């Protein structure tokens, strides 16, 4: 299948979308965004994120579809972190080619290459479609090196009176209650491939809290690394109650294997893709019964710009300088 | 330099921009786009494009800065092709790491890695800044494989009465005059690294012609491959006068070396990054003295859906099925 054939195939497999006046196939795609009339302005939210073979997935164990799904969901998790909706995705793929010369664009050499590329594209498209998000652009090349997938996301958000509604990580305030969604730790056992980006949950949290939702981010590198980032961006500190950490059953399973505390896995493991957010403590009641995904208060934002882990007796321990760096699996 | 340090360094080196309310450093960046008031809507143009070591550049010969500049300019050339302006760029980089385990994010291991990554980022930023385009997002990882750079572009365009103003490749009409900008062929001698994206030129062409500019694209794979794409998208054919092709001096130099005709290089070589566009023939006079870059009428769009090359005596030859596939250099 030559380059033009693959582009034709992709175009045939791209469905029309009401907010995509110009779909995949031209030099750029065009996507319609909501705007405010006065002043006439719109806000585009943007993200790029790469997923590499042997780092973020491993093709010796995982399929092209699993790799593409994860690559897309990682980017969608950032849309959740901002409490915006994904408006469009772009995907760029450097395909591993065992034989022949490398090619710009998909000079796919064999039936195997072709199936692999198609499986990858369809999985990416399906993952985006779960959030009504069209895949509007792509770039393919083959090279004699491992698979590299890069996804870029355009996020949309209402703009009211010229002010766009999204949630940063930089407005947490002393006294805020710190929450996480879901349960943490042990995602390496499989959840890092199968997680659900918390897009719908983030919308519900924002709708319930409005301006009382002060700061939010997604947990990609683990609470131990990500909370310091939120605190630094907000120029605050935090104290976390160790016993409040929602520990995922996978963290317990992992703890049995490696004899490390499950709580340490919850703190330090990466790729939870859960939400970490800071809420005005006077309004935490609005989060009760919000969703099937549990929301757990794990601590408080402090004026003092340090991070502490409190044990059962409220004895303070230094923040663990851990955090999972995605090693080769 | 650890990941957070590199992120800090990037943030320190990112200048404020009036249309970037939220710059690099959060989960996503926010970019303001022009919109129309009635209906309140805006149009985002989107593109993703990857540049790979040994395919699009060669680090044995080229610097990190050259690679990054080319990666950015390739994407900006697509903005030119749509006659839009770049509103923001994102860049994702898989950095080659000789020693140590691969890392998500820039766990840069040595002074050399650090300098390389910084040089790359600054060059990308500078290339974008030439068009007042901010670099608003990035992702870095290191792996024991060649450098892969992926750039995504957000293009902006005025929306008037809910209709966005951009130029596709799909509205060429029989009788249109076909133009190319600049001179073609032989870019492999160096221009593929140093070309200027025709963003300003495209703006001038659109301003001069308005609705009489029917279709446009950029020449990335060579006229021999790209013109059929424009014709197919527009459901038309074309005839090109071989003697009218503007042959670049580099094509002559290459012809002397490889004893192929210079005109063949002009037709078949890739990476010219010039504009190919179709204009209502009643309005071609509006293009006289438009710019310092020459604009050459090379042929006509035809109703008959075939492509022909006409020689001096207007004898028709079949369209060359060539087109440069970016081989390893």
XYZ file of C-alpha atoms in Angstrom:
658
model
C 0.000 0.000 0.000
C 1.569 3.236 -1.095
C 1.365 6.580 0.644
C -1.548 7.913 -1.400
C -3.474 4.671 -0.929
C -3.057 4.871 2.842
C -4.160 8.517 2.850
C -7.196 7.514 0.784
C -7.908 4.707 3.203
C -7.724 7.112 6.163
C -10.009 9.603 4.438
C -12.536 6.860 3.704
C -12.448 5.860 7.380
C -12.915 9.415 8.703
C -16.532 10.253 9.500
C -18.000 13.687 9.002
C -18.272 15.727 12.206
C -20.457 18.830 12.640
C -17.563 20.943 13.956
C -15.058 19.891 11.274
C -15.666 21.910 8.083
C -12.405 20.652 6.605
C -11.405 17.111 7.544
C -8.169 15.141 7.203
C -6.659 15.249 3.684
C -5.777 18.896 3.039
C -2.630 20.707 4.211
C -4.401 21.448 7.493
C -7.785 20.559 8.970
C -10.303 23.174 10.102
C -12.205 22.841 13.371
C -14.952 25.151 14.596
C -14.652 26.419 18.169
C -17.229 28.111 20.372
C -16.622 31.834 20.837
C -17.973 34.766 22.763
C -19.643 37.550 20.784
C -18.360 40.437 22.911
C -15.499 40.610 22.450
C -15.427 38.213 19.494
C -12.839 35.772 20.743
C -12.322 32.074 21.293
C -9.824 30.075 23.274
C -7.976 27.070 21.944
C -6.367 24.759 24.494
C -3.366 22.839 23.214
C -1.253 19.846 24.193
C 1.316 17.558 22.602
C 2.413 14.239 24.061
C 4.495 11.362 22.760
C 4.318 7.646 23.533
C 7.371 5.561 22.691
C 7.829 1.828 22.326
C 9.641 0.255 25.321
C 8.958 3.382 27.407
C 5.192 3.956 27.395
C 4.196 0.621 25.908
C 6.019 -2.483 24.728
C 5.118 -3.990 21.367
C 6.565 -7.311 22.490
C 3.539 -7.532 24.792
C 1.080 -4.943 23.538
C -0.783 -4.549 20.269
C -0.719 -1.558 17.933
C -4.281 -0.846 19.064
C -3.290 -0.836 22.739
C -0.372 1.502 22.043
C -2.525 3.919 20.041
C -5.323 3.864 22.608
C -2.895 4.736 25.369
C -1.245 7.474 23.302
C -4.620 9.101 22.683
C -5.891 8.670 26.241
C -2.742 10.216 27.712
C -3.468 13.352 25.730
C -7.178 13.277 26.574
C -6.242 13.050 30.258
C -4.683 16.501 29.888
C -8.004 17.798 28.558
C -9.595 16.393 31.717
C -6.928 18.118 33.816
C -7.976 21.500 32.385
C -11.693 20.617 32.652
C -12.091 21.235 28.941
C -13.545 19.023 26.220
C -11.422 17.659 23.387
C -12.359 19.327 20.091
C -9.906 17.520 17.822
C -6.871 15.260 17.856
C -3.885 14.898 15.539
C -1.665 11.835 15.456
C 1.827 11.369 14.092
C 3.327 7.901 13.808
C 6.861 6.737 13.072
C 6.292 3.103 12.139
C 8.968 0.476 12.668
C 10.072 -0.996 9.358
C 12.150 -4.124 9.414
C 13.101 -4.189 5.743
C 13.755 -1.651 3.032
C 14.664 1.998 3.167
C 12.952 4.422 5.506
C 10.269 6.579 3.942
C 8.616 9.856 4.575
C 4.896 9.209 4.753
C 3.603 5.687 4.813
C 5.419 3.872 2.075
C 4.134 0.735 3.698
C 6.011 -2.185 2.311
C 3.961 -5.206 3.181
C 0.616 -6.536 4.244
C 1.856 -6.712 7.819
C 2.889 -3.054 7.904
C -0.400 -2.063 6.375
C -2.500 -3.975 8.892
C -0.428 -2.580 11.748
C -0.887 1.017 10.590
C -4.594 0.565 10.003
C -5.121 -1.078 13.401
C -3.259 1.794 15.018
C -5.241 4.479 13.226
C -8.618 2.847 13.911
C -7.823 2.402 17.612
C -6.758 6.050 17.940
C -9.904 7.157 16.158
C -12.102 4.951 18.375
C -10.474 6.194 21.589
C -11.105 9.797 20.539
C -14.651 9.054 19.364
C -15.574 7.934 22.884
C -15.437 11.637 23.736
C -17.043 12.813 20.457
C -13.592 13.988 19.410
C -12.677 13.753 15.710
C -9.206 12.729 14.554
C -8.522 15.439 11.995
C -4.891 15.033 11.027
C -2.097 12.556 10.821
C 1.403 12.014 9.617
C 2.978 8.638 8.977
C 6.536 7.644 8.189
C 8.393 4.372 8.402
C 11.873 3.957 9.797
C 14.042 1.094 11.023
C 13.523 2.060 14.669
C 10.830 1.510 17.305
C 7.309 2.858 17.061
C 6.863 6.478 18.148
C 3.363 7.920 18.440
C 2.788 11.606 19.029
C -0.672 12.979 19.728
C -1.705 16.621 19.832
C -5.020 17.723 21.299
C -7.130 20.811 20.712
C -9.405 21.488 23.664
C -12.518 23.644 23.580
C -14.157 25.554 26.366
C -16.924 28.120 26.660
C -15.760 31.747 26.566
C -18.050 34.008 28.566
C -17.526 37.753 28.271
C -14.143 37.116 26.737
C -13.074 34.897 29.630
C -12.440 31.252 28.850
C -13.459 28.680 31.417
C -10.675 26.250 32.191
C -8.838 25.156 35.323
C -5.091 25.645 35.760
C -2.741 24.132 38.299
C -1.644 27.518 39.584
C -4.512 28.845 41.701
C -4.570 26.521 44.701
C -5.017 28.570 47.886
C -3.968 27.972 51.501
C -6.782 26.179 53.305
C -8.027 24.396 50.183
C -8.867 20.727 50.515
C -6.852 18.501 48.244
C -8.701 15.705 46.429
C -7.821 12.832 44.178
C -10.203 10.849 42.008
C -10.195 7.071 41.916
C -7.490 4.942 43.506
C -3.758 5.195 43.159
C -0.801 2.896 42.535
C 0.110 -0.241 40.655
C -1.032 0.939 37.229
C 1.908 -0.927 35.693
C -0.098 -4.123 36.188
C -2.304 -3.015 33.308
C -4.289 0.134 34.087
C -1.657 2.318 32.413
C -3.038 0.896 29.146
C -6.727 0.750 29.964
C -7.489 3.835 32.064
C -10.409 6.131 31.284
C -9.469 9.780 30.813
C -11.453 11.666 33.471
C -13.010 14.094 30.996
C -16.632 13.556 32.038
C -15.718 13.550 35.729
C -13.808 16.840 35.376
C -16.838 18.412 33.713
C -19.014 17.325 36.627
C -16.541 18.610 39.202
C -16.329 21.983 37.469
C -20.115 22.205 37.099
C -20.595 21.413 40.808
C -17.882 23.739 42.115
C -17.515 26.552 39.591
C -15.030 29.135 40.857
C -14.508 27.125 44.046
C -12.485 24.598 42.050
C -9.156 26.381 42.395
C -6.601 24.136 40.723
C -6.433 20.819 38.930
C -3.986 18.544 37.126
C -3.814 14.909 36.127
C -1.545 12.430 37.887
C 0.816 11.122 35.236
C 4.114 10.831 37.107
C 2.680 9.915 40.512
C 1.437 12.009 43.409
C 4.948 12.246 44.880
C 6.147 14.140 41.804
C 2.943 15.787 40.642
C 1.766 17.380 43.883
C 5.020 19.375 44.209
C 4.360 20.715 40.687
C 0.879 21.874 41.588
C 2.194 23.463 44.783
C 5.091 25.165 43.007
C 2.808 26.542 40.283
C 0.400 27.838 42.950
C 3.167 29.104 45.238
C 1.831 27.098 48.181
C 2.648 23.945 50.147
C 0.584 20.935 51.183
C 0.142 18.323 53.842
C -1.172 14.918 52.908
C -2.655 12.409 55.347
C -1.022 9.110 54.442
C -3.924 7.093 55.798
C -6.357 8.908 53.536
C -4.609 7.907 50.326
C -6.977 5.762 48.243
C -4.847 2.722 47.518
C -5.730 0.742 44.419
C -5.981 -3.066 44.729
C -3.208 -3.209 42.104
C -0.922 -1.418 44.559
C -1.634 -4.111 47.128
C -0.921 -6.833 44.568
C 2.341 -5.156 43.665
C 3.228 -4.725 47.338
C 2.837 -8.459 47.890
C 5.299 -9.074 45.084
C 7.973 -6.494 45.841
C 7.475 -6.174 49.631
C 7.265 -2.399 49.441
C 4.355 -0.735 51.274
C 1.204 -0.445 49.164
C 0.948 3.165 50.321
C 4.322 3.854 48.789
C 3.063 2.551 45.474
C 0.026 4.822 45.760
C 2.317 7.779 46.359
C 5.103 7.044 43.954
C 3.794 4.985 41.055
C 3.118 6.861 37.848
C 0.415 6.697 35.231
C -2.631 6.785 37.459
C -4.219 9.381 35.151
C -6.502 10.387 37.984
C -7.374 13.992 38.844
C -5.614 15.908 41.622
C -7.506 19.050 42.571
C -7.749 21.771 45.204
C -11.160 22.951 46.393
C -12.278 25.812 48.604
C -12.894 23.891 51.858
C -16.240 25.640 52.402
C -17.608 23.924 49.320
C -16.404 20.333 49.547
C -19.959 19.184 50.329
C -20.839 19.831 46.677
C -18.710 16.835 45.740
C -20.801 14.287 47.643
C -22.489 11.753 45.371
C -21.111 13.467 42.280
C -20.071 10.380 40.364
C -19.405 6.675 40.574
C -15.696 7.455 40.667
C -14.716 8.034 44.303
C -13.330 11.449 45.198
C -11.096 11.366 48.265
C -9.928 14.279 50.404
C -6.254 13.527 50.991
C -4.988 16.694 52.643
C -4.789 20.452 52.742
C -3.038 23.241 50.889
C -0.817 25.276 53.201
C 0.649 28.744 53.059
C 4.013 27.334 54.103
C 5.686 26.288 50.865
C 6.742 22.821 51.958
C 5.232 19.376 51.511
C 4.580 16.992 54.371
C 3.210 13.536 54.756
C 1.296 13.066 58.032
C 0.950 9.647 59.614
C -1.939 8.385 61.782
C -0.695 10.332 64.787
C -0.313 13.435 62.621
C 3.450 13.208 62.911
C 4.974 14.969 59.955
C 7.338 13.141 57.605
C 9.364 14.645 54.788
C 7.800 14.366 51.361
C 9.146 11.297 49.535
C 11.452 12.319 46.728
C 10.381 9.408 44.558
C 8.042 9.424 41.643
C 8.138 6.932 38.938
C 10.274 7.729 35.950
C 8.885 5.621 33.127
C 11.603 3.043 32.735
C 11.805 0.527 29.945
C 9.412 -2.282 30.772
C 19.575 18.355 34.399
C 16.435 16.659 35.588
C 13.021 16.865 34.024
C 11.730 19.612 36.290
C 14.878 21.646 35.754
C 14.492 21.431 31.987
C 10.823 22.411 32.238
C 11.840 25.359 34.420
C 14.491 26.312 31.874
C 11.928 26.200 29.053
C 9.474 28.300 31.030
C 12.167 30.876 31.757
C 12.957 31.018 28.034
C 9.330 31.423 26.936
C 8.336 35.038 26.364
C 4.891 36.365 27.119
C 2.681 36.745 24.040
C -0.520 38.833 23.885
C -2.594 35.943 22.525
C -1.325 33.346 25.015
C -3.188 33.733 28.335
C -1.744 30.435 29.572
C 1.764 29.604 28.389
C 3.853 26.433 28.482
C 3.967 24.759 31.902
C 0.390 23.720 32.684
C -1.373 20.566 31.449
C -2.347 22.472 28.306
C -1.649 25.953 26.971
C -4.399 28.434 26.102
C -4.298 30.511 22.929
C -6.770 33.223 21.966
C -8.199 33.064 18.451
C -10.090 35.692 16.469
C -13.814 34.967 16.158
C -16.885 36.323 14.457
C -19.618 37.797 16.642
C -22.567 36.496 14.617
C -22.631 33.621 14.951
C -20.062 33.499 17.766
C -17.627 31.063 16.266
C -13.943 30.706 15.500
C -11.973 28.383 13.288
C -8.830 26.581 14.370
C -6.613 25.182 11.624
C -4.528 22.193 12.649
C -1.540 20.239 11.406
C 0.923 17.670 12.738
C 4.190 16.764 11.052
C 7.190 14.715 12.095
C 10.852 15.057 11.155
C 13.082 12.034 11.725
C 16.841 11.683 11.870
C 18.319 10.084 8.696
C 15.064 10.780 6.821
C 14.367 14.512 7.063
C 17.750 15.528 8.424
C 20.959 13.766 9.355
C 22.614 14.547 12.672
C 25.918 13.285 11.304
C 25.905 16.422 9.156
C 23.309 18.727 10.669
C 23.029 20.375 14.056
C 20.179 20.095 16.530
C 19.297 23.679 15.630
C 19.116 22.897 11.921
C 16.918 19.861 12.584
C 14.549 21.826 14.808
C 14.377 24.761 12.396
C 13.435 22.444 9.553
C 10.855 20.600 11.673
C 9.172 23.882 12.555
C 9.367 25.344 9.049
C 7.840 22.228 7.486
C 4.792 22.740 9.670
C 4.717 26.494 9.013
C 4.786 25.756 5.285
C 1.407 24.066 5.748
C 0.080 27.263 7.318
C 1.269 29.059 4.175
C -0.482 26.454 2.031
C -3.814 27.309 3.697
C -3.066 31.053 3.565
C -3.490 31.239 7.322
C -1.197 32.638 10.008
C 0.384 30.410 12.650
C -1.145 31.121 16.065
C 0.862 28.618 18.106
C 3.201 25.668 17.802
C 3.783 22.588 19.934
C 6.910 20.465 19.744
C 7.562 16.923 20.895
C 11.085 15.545 20.913
C 12.406 12.012 21.400
C 16.056 12.666 22.168
C 18.732 10.109 21.357
C 20.415 8.877 24.517
C 23.593 6.893 24.190
C 23.879 5.797 27.797
C 21.520 4.901 30.574
C 17.901 3.866 30.593
C 15.319 5.644 28.469
C 13.150 8.153 30.274
C 9.808 9.714 29.894
C 10.297 13.450 29.925
C 13.757 14.886 29.752
C 15.793 13.004 32.290
C 18.805 14.485 30.580
C 21.857 12.668 31.722
C 24.779 14.850 30.821
C 25.949 18.281 29.819
C 25.931 17.195 26.195
C 22.317 16.046 26.257
C 21.310 19.225 28.020
C 23.033 21.500 25.514
C 21.552 19.524 22.634
C 18.003 19.796 23.987
C 18.374 23.489 24.758
C 19.811 24.244 21.306
C 16.914 22.364 19.757
C 14.278 24.177 21.769
C 15.752 27.626 21.189
C 16.029 27.042 17.434
C 12.411 25.869 17.237
C 11.299 28.879 19.230
C 13.311 31.262 17.034
C 11.948 29.768 13.799
C 8.391 30.209 15.073
C 9.084 33.716 16.382
C 9.981 34.871 12.857
C 6.246 34.652 12.209
C 5.189 36.034 15.610
C 4.187 32.503 16.540
C 4.648 31.404 20.168
C 5.857 27.909 21.078
C 3.282 27.002 23.735
C 3.864 23.358 24.489
C 6.418 20.634 24.429
C 7.140 17.100 25.402
C 10.591 15.607 25.788
C 11.745 12.054 26.321
C 15.060 10.339 25.847
C 15.493 6.947 24.251
C 18.365 4.931 22.773
C 17.193 5.609 19.204
C 17.526 8.454 16.693
C 16.072 11.907 17.199
C 12.390 12.282 16.321
C 10.835 15.736 16.297
C 7.086 16.218 15.928
C 5.578 19.659 15.487
C 1.899 20.563 15.624
C 0.617 23.914 14.392
C -2.496 25.882 15.237
C -3.411 28.285 12.444
C -5.647 31.316 12.797
C -7.758 33.034 10.213
C -10.432 35.721 10.203
C -13.993 34.399 10.400
C -16.430 36.714 8.631
C -20.138 36.054 9.056
C -19.329 32.627 10.392
C -17.210 31.766 7.350
C -13.506 31.235 7.919
C -11.111 32.478 5.275
C -8.628 29.815 4.241
C -7.651 28.195 0.964
C -8.027 24.469 0.355
C -6.577 22.320 -2.393
C -9.994 21.162 -3.561
C -11.523 24.088 -5.454
C -9.362 24.398 -8.553
C -11.579 24.936 -11.593
C -11.137 24.114 -15.285
C -9.549 27.083 -17.030
C -7.635 28.221 -13.927
C -4.026 29.209 -14.399
C -1.609 27.147 -12.353
C 1.210 28.989 -10.598
C 4.234 28.085 -8.530
C 6.250 30.416 -6.342
C 10.037 30.514 -6.433
C 12.143 27.986 -8.284
C 12.027 24.222 -8.133
C 14.451 21.325 -7.788
C 17.702 20.423 -6.124
C 16.668 21.335 -2.576
C 18.704 18.387 -1.303
C 21.805 20.533 -1.850
C 20.778 22.536 1.202
C 17.550 24.457 0.694
C 15.526 21.672 2.349
C 17.079 22.916 5.594
C 17.062 26.651 4.973
C 13.852 27.417 3.074
C 11.509 30.205 4.127
C 7.915 29.120 4.733
C 5.828 31.181 2.285
C 3.496 32.525 4.956
C 3.856 36.207 4.086
C 3.698 35.495 0.355
C 0.505 33.457 0.773
C -1.081 36.333 2.676
C -0.214 38.714 -0.165
C -1.564 36.324 -2.806
C -4.822 35.894 -0.907
C -5.156 39.650 -0.328
C -4.579 40.348 -4.024
C -6.883 37.648 -5.370
C -9.544 37.045 -2.729
C -12.104 34.532 -3.995
C -10.237 34.255 -7.306
C -7.543 32.212 -5.548
C -9.247 28.851 -5.999
C -6.819 26.293 -4.592
C -3.410 26.149 -2.970
C -0.977 23.680 -1.427
C 2.714 23.579 -0.632
C 5.157 21.497 -2.632
C 6.667 19.044 -0.179
C 6.968 15.858 -2.239
C 7.664 17.495 -5.591
C 5.379 18.835 -8.322
C 5.182 15.406 -9.974
C 3.498 13.974 -6.858
C 1.801 17.054 -5.449
C 0.004 18.353 -8.537
C -1.906 15.046 -8.945
C -3.055 15.473 -5.337
C -4.390 18.959 -5.973
C -6.099 17.749 -9.146
C -7.611 14.718 -7.463
C -8.918 16.803 -4.541
C -10.429 19.297 -7.011
C -11.720 16.600 -9.375
C -9.912 18.174 -12.333
C -6.830 17.572 -14.501
C -3.974 19.807 -15.583
C -1.515 20.470 -18.359
C 1.898 21.865 -17.516
C 4.223 23.555 -19.990
C 7.622 21.996 -19.352
C 9.497 25.031 -20.634
C 7.721 27.291 -18.156
C 8.935 25.387 -15.103
C 11.105 27.708 -12.996
C 14.230 25.630 -12.545
C 16.331 26.417 -9.491
C 20.121 26.824 -9.969
C 20.480 23.904 -7.529
C 18.624 21.698 -10.017
C 21.186 22.657 -12.681
C 24.043 21.897 -10.310
C 22.518 18.526 -9.498
C 21.935 17.831 -13.208
C 25.618 18.384 -13.909
C 26.462 15.795 -11.283
C 23.930 13.085 -12.061
C 23.399 13.778 -15.793
C 19.629 13.835 -15.408
C 17.793 16.780 -16.986
C 17.471 19.811 -14.671
C 13.810 20.006 -15.625
C 13.319 16.524 -14.259
C 14.766 17.658 -10.936
C 12.381 20.612 -10.934
C 9.473 18.274 -11.515
C 10.422 15.381 -9.338
C 12.590 16.583 -6.452
C 10.873 17.022 -3.111
C 11.074 19.599 -0.361
C 10.780 22.758 -2.423
C 8.254 24.123 0.097
C 7.036 26.530 -2.553
C 3.360 27.300 -3.172
C 1.370 25.640 -5.954
C -1.887 27.461 -6.639
C -4.744 27.754 -9.117
C -6.090 31.189 -10.044
C -9.097 32.321 -12.058
C -7.380 33.184 -15.361
C -9.273 36.486 -15.638
C -7.424 37.731 -12.552
C -3.818 36.682 -13.031
C -2.832 40.308 -13.689
C -3.327 40.969 -9.964
C -0.205 38.894 -9.280
C 2.185 41.177 -11.200
C 4.778 42.839 -8.966
C 3.272 41.240 -5.880
C 6.480 40.186 -4.169
C 10.188 39.669 -4.620
C 9.528 35.947 -4.871
C 8.793 35.134 -8.532
C 5.381 33.676 -9.328
C 5.372 31.626 -12.511
C 2.388 30.482 -14.555
C 3.225 26.868 -15.378
C 0.005 25.594 -16.929
C -3.742 25.277 -16.874
C -6.345 23.319 -14.968
C -8.441 21.156 -17.290
C -11.854 19.564 -17.061
C -10.410 16.305 -18.370
C -9.125 14.489 -15.274
C -5.682 13.626 -16.604
C -2.279 15.246 -16.249
C -0.065 16.123 -19.173
C 3.325 17.663 -19.682
C 3.539 19.737 -22.865
C 6.879 20.297 -24.597
C 7.929 23.340 -26.676
C 5.872 22.180 -29.655
C 2.901 21.582 -27.342
C 3.190 17.848 -27.866
C 1.645 16.111 -24.893
C 3.689 13.685 -22.780
C 2.396 11.450 -20.017
C 2.815 12.846 -16.504
C 6.012 11.535 -14.909
C 5.205 9.049 -12.209
C 8.193 10.073 -10.115
C 8.216 12.242 -7.068
C 10.886 12.108 -4.564
C 10.377 9.753 -1.655
C 12.567 11.109 1.121
C 15.272 8.461 1.227
C 17.913 8.222 3.896
C 20.528 10.840 3.148
